[in-house]
Coordinates of C-alpha atoms and ligand atoms in Angstrom, one line a residue:
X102 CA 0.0 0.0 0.0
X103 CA 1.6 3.4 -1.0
X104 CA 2.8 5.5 2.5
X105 CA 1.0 8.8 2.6
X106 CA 3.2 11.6 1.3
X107 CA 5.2 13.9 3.8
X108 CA 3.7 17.0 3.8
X109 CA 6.0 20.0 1.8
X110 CA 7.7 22.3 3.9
X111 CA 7.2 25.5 1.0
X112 CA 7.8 29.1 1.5
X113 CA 5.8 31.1 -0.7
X114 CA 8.0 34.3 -2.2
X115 CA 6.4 37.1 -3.6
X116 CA 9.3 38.4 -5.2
X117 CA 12.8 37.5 -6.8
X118 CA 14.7 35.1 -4.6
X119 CA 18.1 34.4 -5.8
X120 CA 19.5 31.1 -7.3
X121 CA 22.0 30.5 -3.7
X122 CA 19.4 31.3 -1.5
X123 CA 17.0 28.4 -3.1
X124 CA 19.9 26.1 -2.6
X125 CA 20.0 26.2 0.6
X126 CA 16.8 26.1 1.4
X127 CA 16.1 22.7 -0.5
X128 CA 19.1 21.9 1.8
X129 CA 17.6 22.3 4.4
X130 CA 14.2 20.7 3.5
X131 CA 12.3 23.8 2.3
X132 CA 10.8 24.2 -1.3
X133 CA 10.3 27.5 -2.6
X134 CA 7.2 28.8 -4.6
X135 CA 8.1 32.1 -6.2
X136 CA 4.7 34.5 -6.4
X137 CA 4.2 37.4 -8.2
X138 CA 2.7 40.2 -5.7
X139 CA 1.4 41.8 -8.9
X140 CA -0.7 38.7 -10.1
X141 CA -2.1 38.2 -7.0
X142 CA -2.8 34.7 -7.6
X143 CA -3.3 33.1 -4.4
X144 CA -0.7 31.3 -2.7
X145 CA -0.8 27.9 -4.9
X146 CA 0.1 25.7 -1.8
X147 CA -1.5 22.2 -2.0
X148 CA -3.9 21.5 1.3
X149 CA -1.0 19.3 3.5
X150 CA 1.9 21.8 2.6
X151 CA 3.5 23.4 5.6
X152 CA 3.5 27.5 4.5
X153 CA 5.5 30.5 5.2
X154 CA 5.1 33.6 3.0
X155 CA 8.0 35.8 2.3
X156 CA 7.7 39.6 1.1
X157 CA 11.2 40.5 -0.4
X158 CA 11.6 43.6 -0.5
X159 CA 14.4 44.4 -2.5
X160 CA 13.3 44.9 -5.9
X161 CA 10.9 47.2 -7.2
X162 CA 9.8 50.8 -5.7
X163 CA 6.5 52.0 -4.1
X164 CA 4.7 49.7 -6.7
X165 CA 6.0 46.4 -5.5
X166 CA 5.8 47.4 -2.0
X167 CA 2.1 48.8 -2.7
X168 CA 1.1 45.4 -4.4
X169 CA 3.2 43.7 -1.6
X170 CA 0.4 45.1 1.3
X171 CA -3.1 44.5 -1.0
X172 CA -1.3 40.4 -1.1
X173 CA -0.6 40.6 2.5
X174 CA -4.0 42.3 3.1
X175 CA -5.3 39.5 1.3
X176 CA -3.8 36.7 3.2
X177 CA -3.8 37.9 6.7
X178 CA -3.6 34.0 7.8
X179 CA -0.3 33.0 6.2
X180 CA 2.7 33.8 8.3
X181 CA 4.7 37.1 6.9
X182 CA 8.3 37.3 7.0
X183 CA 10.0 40.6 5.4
X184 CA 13.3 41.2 3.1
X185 CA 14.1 44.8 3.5
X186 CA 16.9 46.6 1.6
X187 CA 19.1 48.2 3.6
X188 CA 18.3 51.5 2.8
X189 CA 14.7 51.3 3.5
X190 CA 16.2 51.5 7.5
X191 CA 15.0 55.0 7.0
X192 CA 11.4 53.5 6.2
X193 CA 8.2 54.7 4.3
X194 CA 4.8 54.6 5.7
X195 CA 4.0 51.8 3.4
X196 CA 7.5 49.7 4.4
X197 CA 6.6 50.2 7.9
X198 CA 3.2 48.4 7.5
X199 CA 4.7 45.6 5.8
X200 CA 7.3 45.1 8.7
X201 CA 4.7 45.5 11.2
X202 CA 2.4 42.8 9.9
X203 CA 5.3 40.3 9.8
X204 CA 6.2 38.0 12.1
X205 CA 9.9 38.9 11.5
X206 CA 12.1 40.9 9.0
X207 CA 15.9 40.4 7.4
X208 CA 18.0 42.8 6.3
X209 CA 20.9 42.8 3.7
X210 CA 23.2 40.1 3.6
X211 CA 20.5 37.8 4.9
X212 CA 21.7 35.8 7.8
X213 CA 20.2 32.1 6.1
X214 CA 20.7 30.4 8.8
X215 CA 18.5 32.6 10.7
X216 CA 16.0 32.6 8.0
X217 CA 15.7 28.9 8.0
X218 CA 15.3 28.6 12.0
X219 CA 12.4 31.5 11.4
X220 CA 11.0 29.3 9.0
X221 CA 10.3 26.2 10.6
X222 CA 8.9 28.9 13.9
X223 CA 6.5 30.4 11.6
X224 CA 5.2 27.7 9.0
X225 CA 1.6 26.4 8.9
X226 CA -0.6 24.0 7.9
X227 CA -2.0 25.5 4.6
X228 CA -5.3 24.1 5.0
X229 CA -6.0 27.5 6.9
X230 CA -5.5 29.7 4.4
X231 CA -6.6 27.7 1.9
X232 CA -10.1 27.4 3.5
X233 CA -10.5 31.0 3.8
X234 CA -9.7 31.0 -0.2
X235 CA -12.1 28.9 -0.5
X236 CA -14.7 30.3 1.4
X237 CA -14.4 33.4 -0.9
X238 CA -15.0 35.9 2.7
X239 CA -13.1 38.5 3.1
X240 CA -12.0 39.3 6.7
X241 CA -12.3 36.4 8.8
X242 CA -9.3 37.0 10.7
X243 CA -11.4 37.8 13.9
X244 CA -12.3 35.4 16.2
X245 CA -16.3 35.9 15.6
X246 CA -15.7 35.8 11.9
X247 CA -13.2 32.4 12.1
X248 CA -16.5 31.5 14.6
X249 CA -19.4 31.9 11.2
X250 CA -17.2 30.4 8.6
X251 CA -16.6 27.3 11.3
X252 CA -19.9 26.8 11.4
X253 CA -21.0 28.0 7.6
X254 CA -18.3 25.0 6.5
X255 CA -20.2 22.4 8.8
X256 CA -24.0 23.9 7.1
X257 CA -22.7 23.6 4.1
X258 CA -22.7 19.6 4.3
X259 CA -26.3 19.4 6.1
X260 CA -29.2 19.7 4.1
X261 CA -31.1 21.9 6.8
X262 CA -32.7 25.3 6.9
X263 CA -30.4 27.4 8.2
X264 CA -31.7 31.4 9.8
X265 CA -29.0 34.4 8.9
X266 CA -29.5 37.5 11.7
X267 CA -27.2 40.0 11.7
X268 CA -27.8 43.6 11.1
X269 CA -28.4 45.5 8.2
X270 CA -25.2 45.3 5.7
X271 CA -23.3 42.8 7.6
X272 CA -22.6 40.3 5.2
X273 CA -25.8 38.2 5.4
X274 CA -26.4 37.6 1.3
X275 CA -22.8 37.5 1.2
X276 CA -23.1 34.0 3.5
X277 CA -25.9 32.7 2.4
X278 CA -24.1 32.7 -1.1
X279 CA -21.2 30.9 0.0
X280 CA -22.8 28.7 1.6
X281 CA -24.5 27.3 -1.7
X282 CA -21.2 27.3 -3.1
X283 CA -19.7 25.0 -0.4
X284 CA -22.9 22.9 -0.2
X285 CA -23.1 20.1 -2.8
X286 CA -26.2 21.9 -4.4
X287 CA -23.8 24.4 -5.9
X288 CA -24.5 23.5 -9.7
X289 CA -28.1 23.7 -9.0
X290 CA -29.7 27.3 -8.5
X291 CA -29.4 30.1 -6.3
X292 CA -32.8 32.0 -5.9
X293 CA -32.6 35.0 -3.5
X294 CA -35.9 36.8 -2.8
X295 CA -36.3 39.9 -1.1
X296 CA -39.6 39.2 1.0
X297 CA -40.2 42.6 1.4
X298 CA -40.4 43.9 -2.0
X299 CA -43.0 41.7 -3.3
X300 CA -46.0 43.2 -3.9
X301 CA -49.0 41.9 -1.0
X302 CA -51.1 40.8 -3.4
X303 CA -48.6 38.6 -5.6
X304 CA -46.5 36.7 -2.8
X305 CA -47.9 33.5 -3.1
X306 CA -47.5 33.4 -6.9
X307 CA -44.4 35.2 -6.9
X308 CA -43.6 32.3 -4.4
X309 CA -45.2 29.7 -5.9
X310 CA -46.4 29.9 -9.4
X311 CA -49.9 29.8 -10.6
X312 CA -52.2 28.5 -13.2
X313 CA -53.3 30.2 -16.6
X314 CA -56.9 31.9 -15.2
X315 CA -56.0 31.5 -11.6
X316 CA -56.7 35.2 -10.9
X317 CA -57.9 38.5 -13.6
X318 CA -54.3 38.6 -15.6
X319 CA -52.9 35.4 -15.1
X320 CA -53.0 34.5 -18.9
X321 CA -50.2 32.3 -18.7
X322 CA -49.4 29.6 -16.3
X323 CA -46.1 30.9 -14.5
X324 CA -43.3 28.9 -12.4
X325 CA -42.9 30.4 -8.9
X326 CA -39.0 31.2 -7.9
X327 CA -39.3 28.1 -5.6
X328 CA -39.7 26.1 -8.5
X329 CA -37.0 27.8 -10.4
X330 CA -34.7 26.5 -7.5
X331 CA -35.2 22.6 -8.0
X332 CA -32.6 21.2 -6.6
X333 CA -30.5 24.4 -5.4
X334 CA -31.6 26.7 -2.9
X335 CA -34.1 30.0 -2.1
X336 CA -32.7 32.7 -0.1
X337 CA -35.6 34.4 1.9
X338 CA -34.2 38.0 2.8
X339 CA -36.2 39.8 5.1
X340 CA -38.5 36.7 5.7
X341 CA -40.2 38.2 8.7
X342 CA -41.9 40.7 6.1
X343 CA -43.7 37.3 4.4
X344 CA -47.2 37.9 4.6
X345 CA -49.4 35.0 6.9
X346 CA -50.6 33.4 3.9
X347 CA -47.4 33.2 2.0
X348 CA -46.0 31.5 6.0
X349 CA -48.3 28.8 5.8
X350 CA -47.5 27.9 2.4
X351 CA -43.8 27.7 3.2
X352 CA -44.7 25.7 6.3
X353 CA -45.9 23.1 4.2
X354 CA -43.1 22.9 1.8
X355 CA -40.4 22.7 4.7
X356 CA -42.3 19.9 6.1
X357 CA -43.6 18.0 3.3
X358 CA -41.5 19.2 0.7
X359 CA -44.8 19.7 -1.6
X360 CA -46.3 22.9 -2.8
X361 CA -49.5 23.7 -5.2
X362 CA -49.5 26.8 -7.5
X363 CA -51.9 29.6 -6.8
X364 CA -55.5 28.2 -9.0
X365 CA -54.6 24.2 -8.6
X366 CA -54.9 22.3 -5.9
X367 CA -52.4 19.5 -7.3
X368 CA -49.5 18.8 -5.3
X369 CA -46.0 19.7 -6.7
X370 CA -43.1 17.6 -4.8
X371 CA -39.8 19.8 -4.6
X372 CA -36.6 19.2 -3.3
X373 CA -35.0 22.6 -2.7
X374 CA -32.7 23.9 0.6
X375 CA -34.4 27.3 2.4
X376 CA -31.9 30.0 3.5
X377 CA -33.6 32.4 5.5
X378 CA -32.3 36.2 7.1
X379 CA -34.0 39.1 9.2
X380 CA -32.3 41.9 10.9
X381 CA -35.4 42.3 13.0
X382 CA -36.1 40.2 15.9
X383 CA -38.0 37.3 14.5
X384 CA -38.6 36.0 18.1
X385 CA -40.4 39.4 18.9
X386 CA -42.5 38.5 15.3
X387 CA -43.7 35.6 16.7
X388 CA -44.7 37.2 20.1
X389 CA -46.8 39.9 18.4
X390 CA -48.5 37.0 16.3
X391 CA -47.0 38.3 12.9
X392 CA -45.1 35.5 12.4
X393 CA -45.8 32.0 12.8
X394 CA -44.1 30.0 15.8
X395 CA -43.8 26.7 13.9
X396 CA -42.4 28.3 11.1
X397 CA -40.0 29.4 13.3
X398 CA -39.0 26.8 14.6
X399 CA -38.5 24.9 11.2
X400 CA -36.6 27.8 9.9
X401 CA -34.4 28.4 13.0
X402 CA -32.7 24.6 13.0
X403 CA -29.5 26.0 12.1
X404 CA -28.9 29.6 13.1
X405 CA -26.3 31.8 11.6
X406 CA -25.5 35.2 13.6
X407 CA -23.3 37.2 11.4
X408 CA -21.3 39.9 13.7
X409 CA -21.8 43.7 13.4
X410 CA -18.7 44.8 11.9
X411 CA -17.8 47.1 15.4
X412 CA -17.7 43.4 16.6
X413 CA -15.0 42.0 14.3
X414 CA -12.6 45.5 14.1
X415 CA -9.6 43.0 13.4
X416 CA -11.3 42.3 10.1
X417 CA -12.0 46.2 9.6
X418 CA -8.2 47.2 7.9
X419 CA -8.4 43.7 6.0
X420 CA -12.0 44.6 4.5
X421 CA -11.0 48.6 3.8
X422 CA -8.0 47.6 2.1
X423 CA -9.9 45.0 0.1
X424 CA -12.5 47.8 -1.5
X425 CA -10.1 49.9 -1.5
X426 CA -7.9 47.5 -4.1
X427 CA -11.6 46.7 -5.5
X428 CA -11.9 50.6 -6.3
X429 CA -8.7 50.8 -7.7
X430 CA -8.9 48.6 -10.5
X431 CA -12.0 49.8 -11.4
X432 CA -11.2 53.4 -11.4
X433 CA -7.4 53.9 -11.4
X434 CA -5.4 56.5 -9.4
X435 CA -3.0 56.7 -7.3
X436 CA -4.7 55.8 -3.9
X437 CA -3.6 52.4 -2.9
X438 CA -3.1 52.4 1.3
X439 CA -4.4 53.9 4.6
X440 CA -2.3 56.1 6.7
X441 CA -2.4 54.8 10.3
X442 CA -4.5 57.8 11.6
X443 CA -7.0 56.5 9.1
X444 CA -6.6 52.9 10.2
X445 CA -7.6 53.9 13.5
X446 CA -10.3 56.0 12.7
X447 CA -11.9 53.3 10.7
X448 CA -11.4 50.9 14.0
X449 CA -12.6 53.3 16.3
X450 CA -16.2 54.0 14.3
X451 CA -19.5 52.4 15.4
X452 CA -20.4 51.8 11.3
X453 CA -24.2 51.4 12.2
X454 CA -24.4 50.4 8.1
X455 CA -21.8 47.7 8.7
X456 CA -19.8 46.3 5.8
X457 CA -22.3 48.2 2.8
X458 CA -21.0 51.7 4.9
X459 CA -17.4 50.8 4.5
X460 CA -17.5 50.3 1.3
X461 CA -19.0 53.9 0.4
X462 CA -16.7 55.4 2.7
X463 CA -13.7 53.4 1.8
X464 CA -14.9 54.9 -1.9
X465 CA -15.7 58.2 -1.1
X466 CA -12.0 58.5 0.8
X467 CA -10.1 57.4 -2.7
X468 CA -12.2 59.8 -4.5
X469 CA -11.7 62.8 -1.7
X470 CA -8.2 61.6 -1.1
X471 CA -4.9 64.7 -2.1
X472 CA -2.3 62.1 -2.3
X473 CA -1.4 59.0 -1.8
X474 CA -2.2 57.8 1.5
X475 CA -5.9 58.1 2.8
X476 CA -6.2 60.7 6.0
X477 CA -8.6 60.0 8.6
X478 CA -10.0 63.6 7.1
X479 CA -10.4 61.8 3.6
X480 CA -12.7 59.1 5.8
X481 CA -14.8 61.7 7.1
X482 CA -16.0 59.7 10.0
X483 CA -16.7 62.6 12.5
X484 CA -19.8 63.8 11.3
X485 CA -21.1 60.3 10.5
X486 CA -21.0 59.3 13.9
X487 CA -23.1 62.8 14.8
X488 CA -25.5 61.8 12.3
X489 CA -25.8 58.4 13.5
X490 CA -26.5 59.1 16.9
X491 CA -28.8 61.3 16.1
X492 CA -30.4 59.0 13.5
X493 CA -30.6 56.3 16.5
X494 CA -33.0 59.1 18.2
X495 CA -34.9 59.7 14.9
X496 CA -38.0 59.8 14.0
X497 CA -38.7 56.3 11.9
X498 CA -37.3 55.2 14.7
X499 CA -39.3 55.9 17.5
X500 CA -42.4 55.7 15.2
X501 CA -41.9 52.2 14.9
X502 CA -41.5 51.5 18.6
X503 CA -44.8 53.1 19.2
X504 CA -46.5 51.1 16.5
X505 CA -45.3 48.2 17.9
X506 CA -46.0 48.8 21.5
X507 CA -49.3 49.6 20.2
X508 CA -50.3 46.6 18.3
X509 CA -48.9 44.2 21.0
X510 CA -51.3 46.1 23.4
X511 CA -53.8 45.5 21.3
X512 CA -53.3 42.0 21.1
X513 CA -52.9 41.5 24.7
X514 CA -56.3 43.2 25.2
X515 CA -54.7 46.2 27.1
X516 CA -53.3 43.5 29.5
X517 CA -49.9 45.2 30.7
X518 CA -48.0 41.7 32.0
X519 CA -49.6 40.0 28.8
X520 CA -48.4 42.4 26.8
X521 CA -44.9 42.6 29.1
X522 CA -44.6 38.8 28.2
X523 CA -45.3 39.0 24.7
X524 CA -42.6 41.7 24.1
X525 CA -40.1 40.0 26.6
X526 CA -39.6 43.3 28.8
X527 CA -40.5 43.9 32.2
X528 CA -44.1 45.5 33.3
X529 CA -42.2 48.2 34.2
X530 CA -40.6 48.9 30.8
X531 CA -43.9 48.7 28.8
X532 CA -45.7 51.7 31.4
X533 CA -42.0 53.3 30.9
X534 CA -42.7 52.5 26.7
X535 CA -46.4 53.9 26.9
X536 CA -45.4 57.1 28.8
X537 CA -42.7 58.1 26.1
X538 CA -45.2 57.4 23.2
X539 CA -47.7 59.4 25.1
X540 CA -50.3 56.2 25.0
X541 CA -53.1 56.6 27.7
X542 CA -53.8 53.0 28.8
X543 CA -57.5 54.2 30.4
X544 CA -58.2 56.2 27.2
X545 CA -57.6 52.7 25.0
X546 CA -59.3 50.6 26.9
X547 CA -62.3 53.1 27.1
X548 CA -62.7 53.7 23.2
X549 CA -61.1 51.1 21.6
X550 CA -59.0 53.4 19.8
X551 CA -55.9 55.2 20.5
X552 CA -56.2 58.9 21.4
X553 CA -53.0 59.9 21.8
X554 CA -50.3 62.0 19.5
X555 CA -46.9 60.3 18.5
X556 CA -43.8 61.5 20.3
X557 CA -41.4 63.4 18.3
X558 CA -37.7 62.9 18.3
X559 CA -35.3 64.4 20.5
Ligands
ATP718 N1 -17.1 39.6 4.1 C1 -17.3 40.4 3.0 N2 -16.5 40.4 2.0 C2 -16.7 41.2 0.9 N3 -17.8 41.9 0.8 C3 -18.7 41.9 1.7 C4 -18.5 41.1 2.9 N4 -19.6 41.3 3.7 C5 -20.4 42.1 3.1 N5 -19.9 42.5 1.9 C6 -20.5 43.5 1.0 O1 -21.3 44.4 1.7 C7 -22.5 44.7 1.1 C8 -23.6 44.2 2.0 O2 -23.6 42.8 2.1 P1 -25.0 42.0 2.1 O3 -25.9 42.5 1.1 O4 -24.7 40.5 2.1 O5 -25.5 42.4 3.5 P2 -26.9 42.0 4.3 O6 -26.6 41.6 5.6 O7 -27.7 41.1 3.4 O8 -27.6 43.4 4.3 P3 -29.2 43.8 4.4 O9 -29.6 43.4 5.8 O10 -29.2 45.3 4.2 O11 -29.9 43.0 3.4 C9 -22.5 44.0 -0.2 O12 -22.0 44.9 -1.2 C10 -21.5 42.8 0.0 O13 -20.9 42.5 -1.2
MG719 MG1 -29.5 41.3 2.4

């Protein structure tokens, strides 16, 4: 029976390592895979190689050392050892990056014994950074990112339905996409829905289909989206906006796997995987009565909670230098890297729109920026953060806490601890909810109706 093969001990060079230096690394067990920084073709290690990536330095001028931090920014999980020229002692901003975000650096002549030993220190399995390549995320260098694509790569494999939260922008399309890709379904379809945006009256044949003559206009019969997915998956976004009708129909698919288009009462069998996301509280859906408990429970077998991106700031300069690259090639210029201050600012911010927000700031910054390097100015962070806080005050806001405190009353027949249960607060937080909204219990309870005007923002 053949032995398994030893795993490769390879050093991945982005850059021009010379014909001695090769030597004696095969000498000493260690193959090397020259990259080019300005292809930015992935590492090219096999799964079981043992990896250690090396940025040298010593040829090229701001170009290779500009290219040299979008590779690094793009692999932050492969080891990083430097190769400086000895004049860049008296550093750029960009060189200085580099160095800090590897593990070690050599000057000119190299020490190769030295180099070696730091090799073997720093090398790792490549089936790390091969699995973020193929995941296709970028910035999962934090631990509650390294936490979703864990548990995305173990989904992938189980055909269950599987519930994205996260707020607005955070990624949740992004996941449910790879997650298709890494799922053996990934030849079949992708079918992503906005729940939202369908109009009321069409959901269930948007859904589902119907039959020619089914309702005034349907001249044709028509395949519903979930049909278009045989075999492949639907992505419900927004699902808590699917209308009662629409929830009991889905119901019955997740647990019979049948459906019947709108004007026929025949049974279609379909074999198709549900993906479904909210960034409201689904939980709270269900304790109002808008959404159905057993749906949520079919829906919520495997759940997904994809981090705000204030949660994951390791992934923050990783993500900004990826759009940043992104913008780049699209538009040209000269802007390629983030000065420090900028670096921090971007750490520092609350981004209340998440990954979508850096992406227009990251943008707008390129577009503002006077040289080279973005300033935190160029980010123009400050009076975002005003806005948002006042936006978290605003209006739409506190209109839709009122609504809501207002149907749950309802429902609860002007029952405070009902109503208290139903929302999951304390009775003390819905009297505290109904005296900001200006809602007069006695007055509700006496008409019917509510009397009162809504608060305005502060
Ligand atoms: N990890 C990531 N890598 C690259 N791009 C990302 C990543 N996460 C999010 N994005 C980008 O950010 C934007 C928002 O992502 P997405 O639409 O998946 O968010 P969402 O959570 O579905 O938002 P919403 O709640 O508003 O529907 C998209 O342009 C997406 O490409
Ligand atoms: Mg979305």
């Amino acid at each position: 029976m053949a032995s398994k093969e030893a795993p490769r001990r390879c050093v991945v060079w982005f850059g021009h390592s010379g014909n001695e230096e090769r030597a004696l690394l095969a000498q000493a067990g260690w193959c090397t895979r020259v990259a080019d920084a300005q292809l930015q073709d992935g590492v090219g290690a096999r799964r079981d190689d043992i990896v250690v990536a090396m940025a040298d330095l010593r040829q090229g001028g701001i170009d290779a050392v500009q290219s040299m931090m979008q590779v690094m920014a793009m692999h932050p999980w492969l080891p990083w050892l430097a190769l400086v020229p000895p004049e860049s002692a008296a550093h750029s901003t960009e060189v200085e990056s580099i160095l800090q975000a590897s593990a070690e650096f050599f000057t000119m002549p190299v020490d190769m014994q030295r180099l070696i030993d730091t090799l073997t220190k720093f090398a790792v399995p490549s089936s790390a950074v091969i699995e973020e390549d193929i995941t296709g995320i970028i910035g999962t260098y934090s631990h509650a990112m390294r936490a979703v694509v864990a548990s995305l790569q173990k989904f992938a494999s189980v055909d269950l339905p599987v519930l994205i939260t996260g707020e607005t922008g955070t990624g949740k399309e992004v996941l449910a996409r790879t997650l298709h890709r890494l799922s053996a379904r990934r030849e079949r379809p992708f079918v992503a829905i906005n729940c939202g945006a369908l109009p009321p009256n069409l959901v269930q044949s948007e859904l589902f289909g119907h039959e020619r003559g089914a309702f005034t206009g349907a001249n044709t019969r028509r395949i519903g989206h979930f049909e278009v997915a045989t075999g492949g998956m639907v992505f419900l976004d927004e699902v808590g906006d699917l209308p009662l009708d629409a929830q009991a129909s889905l119901l019955r698919l997740l647990q019979e796997g049948t459906l019947e288009r709108v004007g026929s009462s025949q049974l279609i069998r379909l074999d198709v995987r549900v993906l479904a996301a909210t960034h409201v509280d689904l939980e709270s859906a269900v304790a109002r009565g808008s959404f159905r408990e057993d749906l949520y429970y079919r829906l919520n077998v495997l759940r997904l909670r994809v981090p705000a991106l204030r949660e994951r700031k390791d992934d923050i300069e990783v993500l900004a230098q990826h759009f940043l690259g992104a913008f780049h090639e699209q538009h040209g210029g000269r802007v390629r890297v983030f000065s420090s201050d900028a670096l921090r600012a971007l750490r520092d911010f609350t981004w209340p729109g998440n990954v979508r927000e850096l992406i227009n700031r990251v943008q707008r910054a390129a577009v503002m920026a006077e040289s080279s390097l973005i300033s935190a100015g160029d980010l123009d962070l400050q009076n975002l953060q005003l806005a948002a806080d006042r936006s978290s005050l605003g209006l739409s806001r506190v209109v839709a806490e009122r609504e809501a405190v207002l149907a749950c009353l309802r429902e609860s027949h002007f029952n405070i601890s009902e109503c208290a249960r139903r929302l999951k607060v304390s009775r003390v937080t819905v009297y505290r909810l109904c005296k900001k909204h200006k809602v007069t219990l006695d007055e509700l309870r006496g008409n019917g109706k509510f009397m009162g005007r809504p608060a305005t923002a502060a």
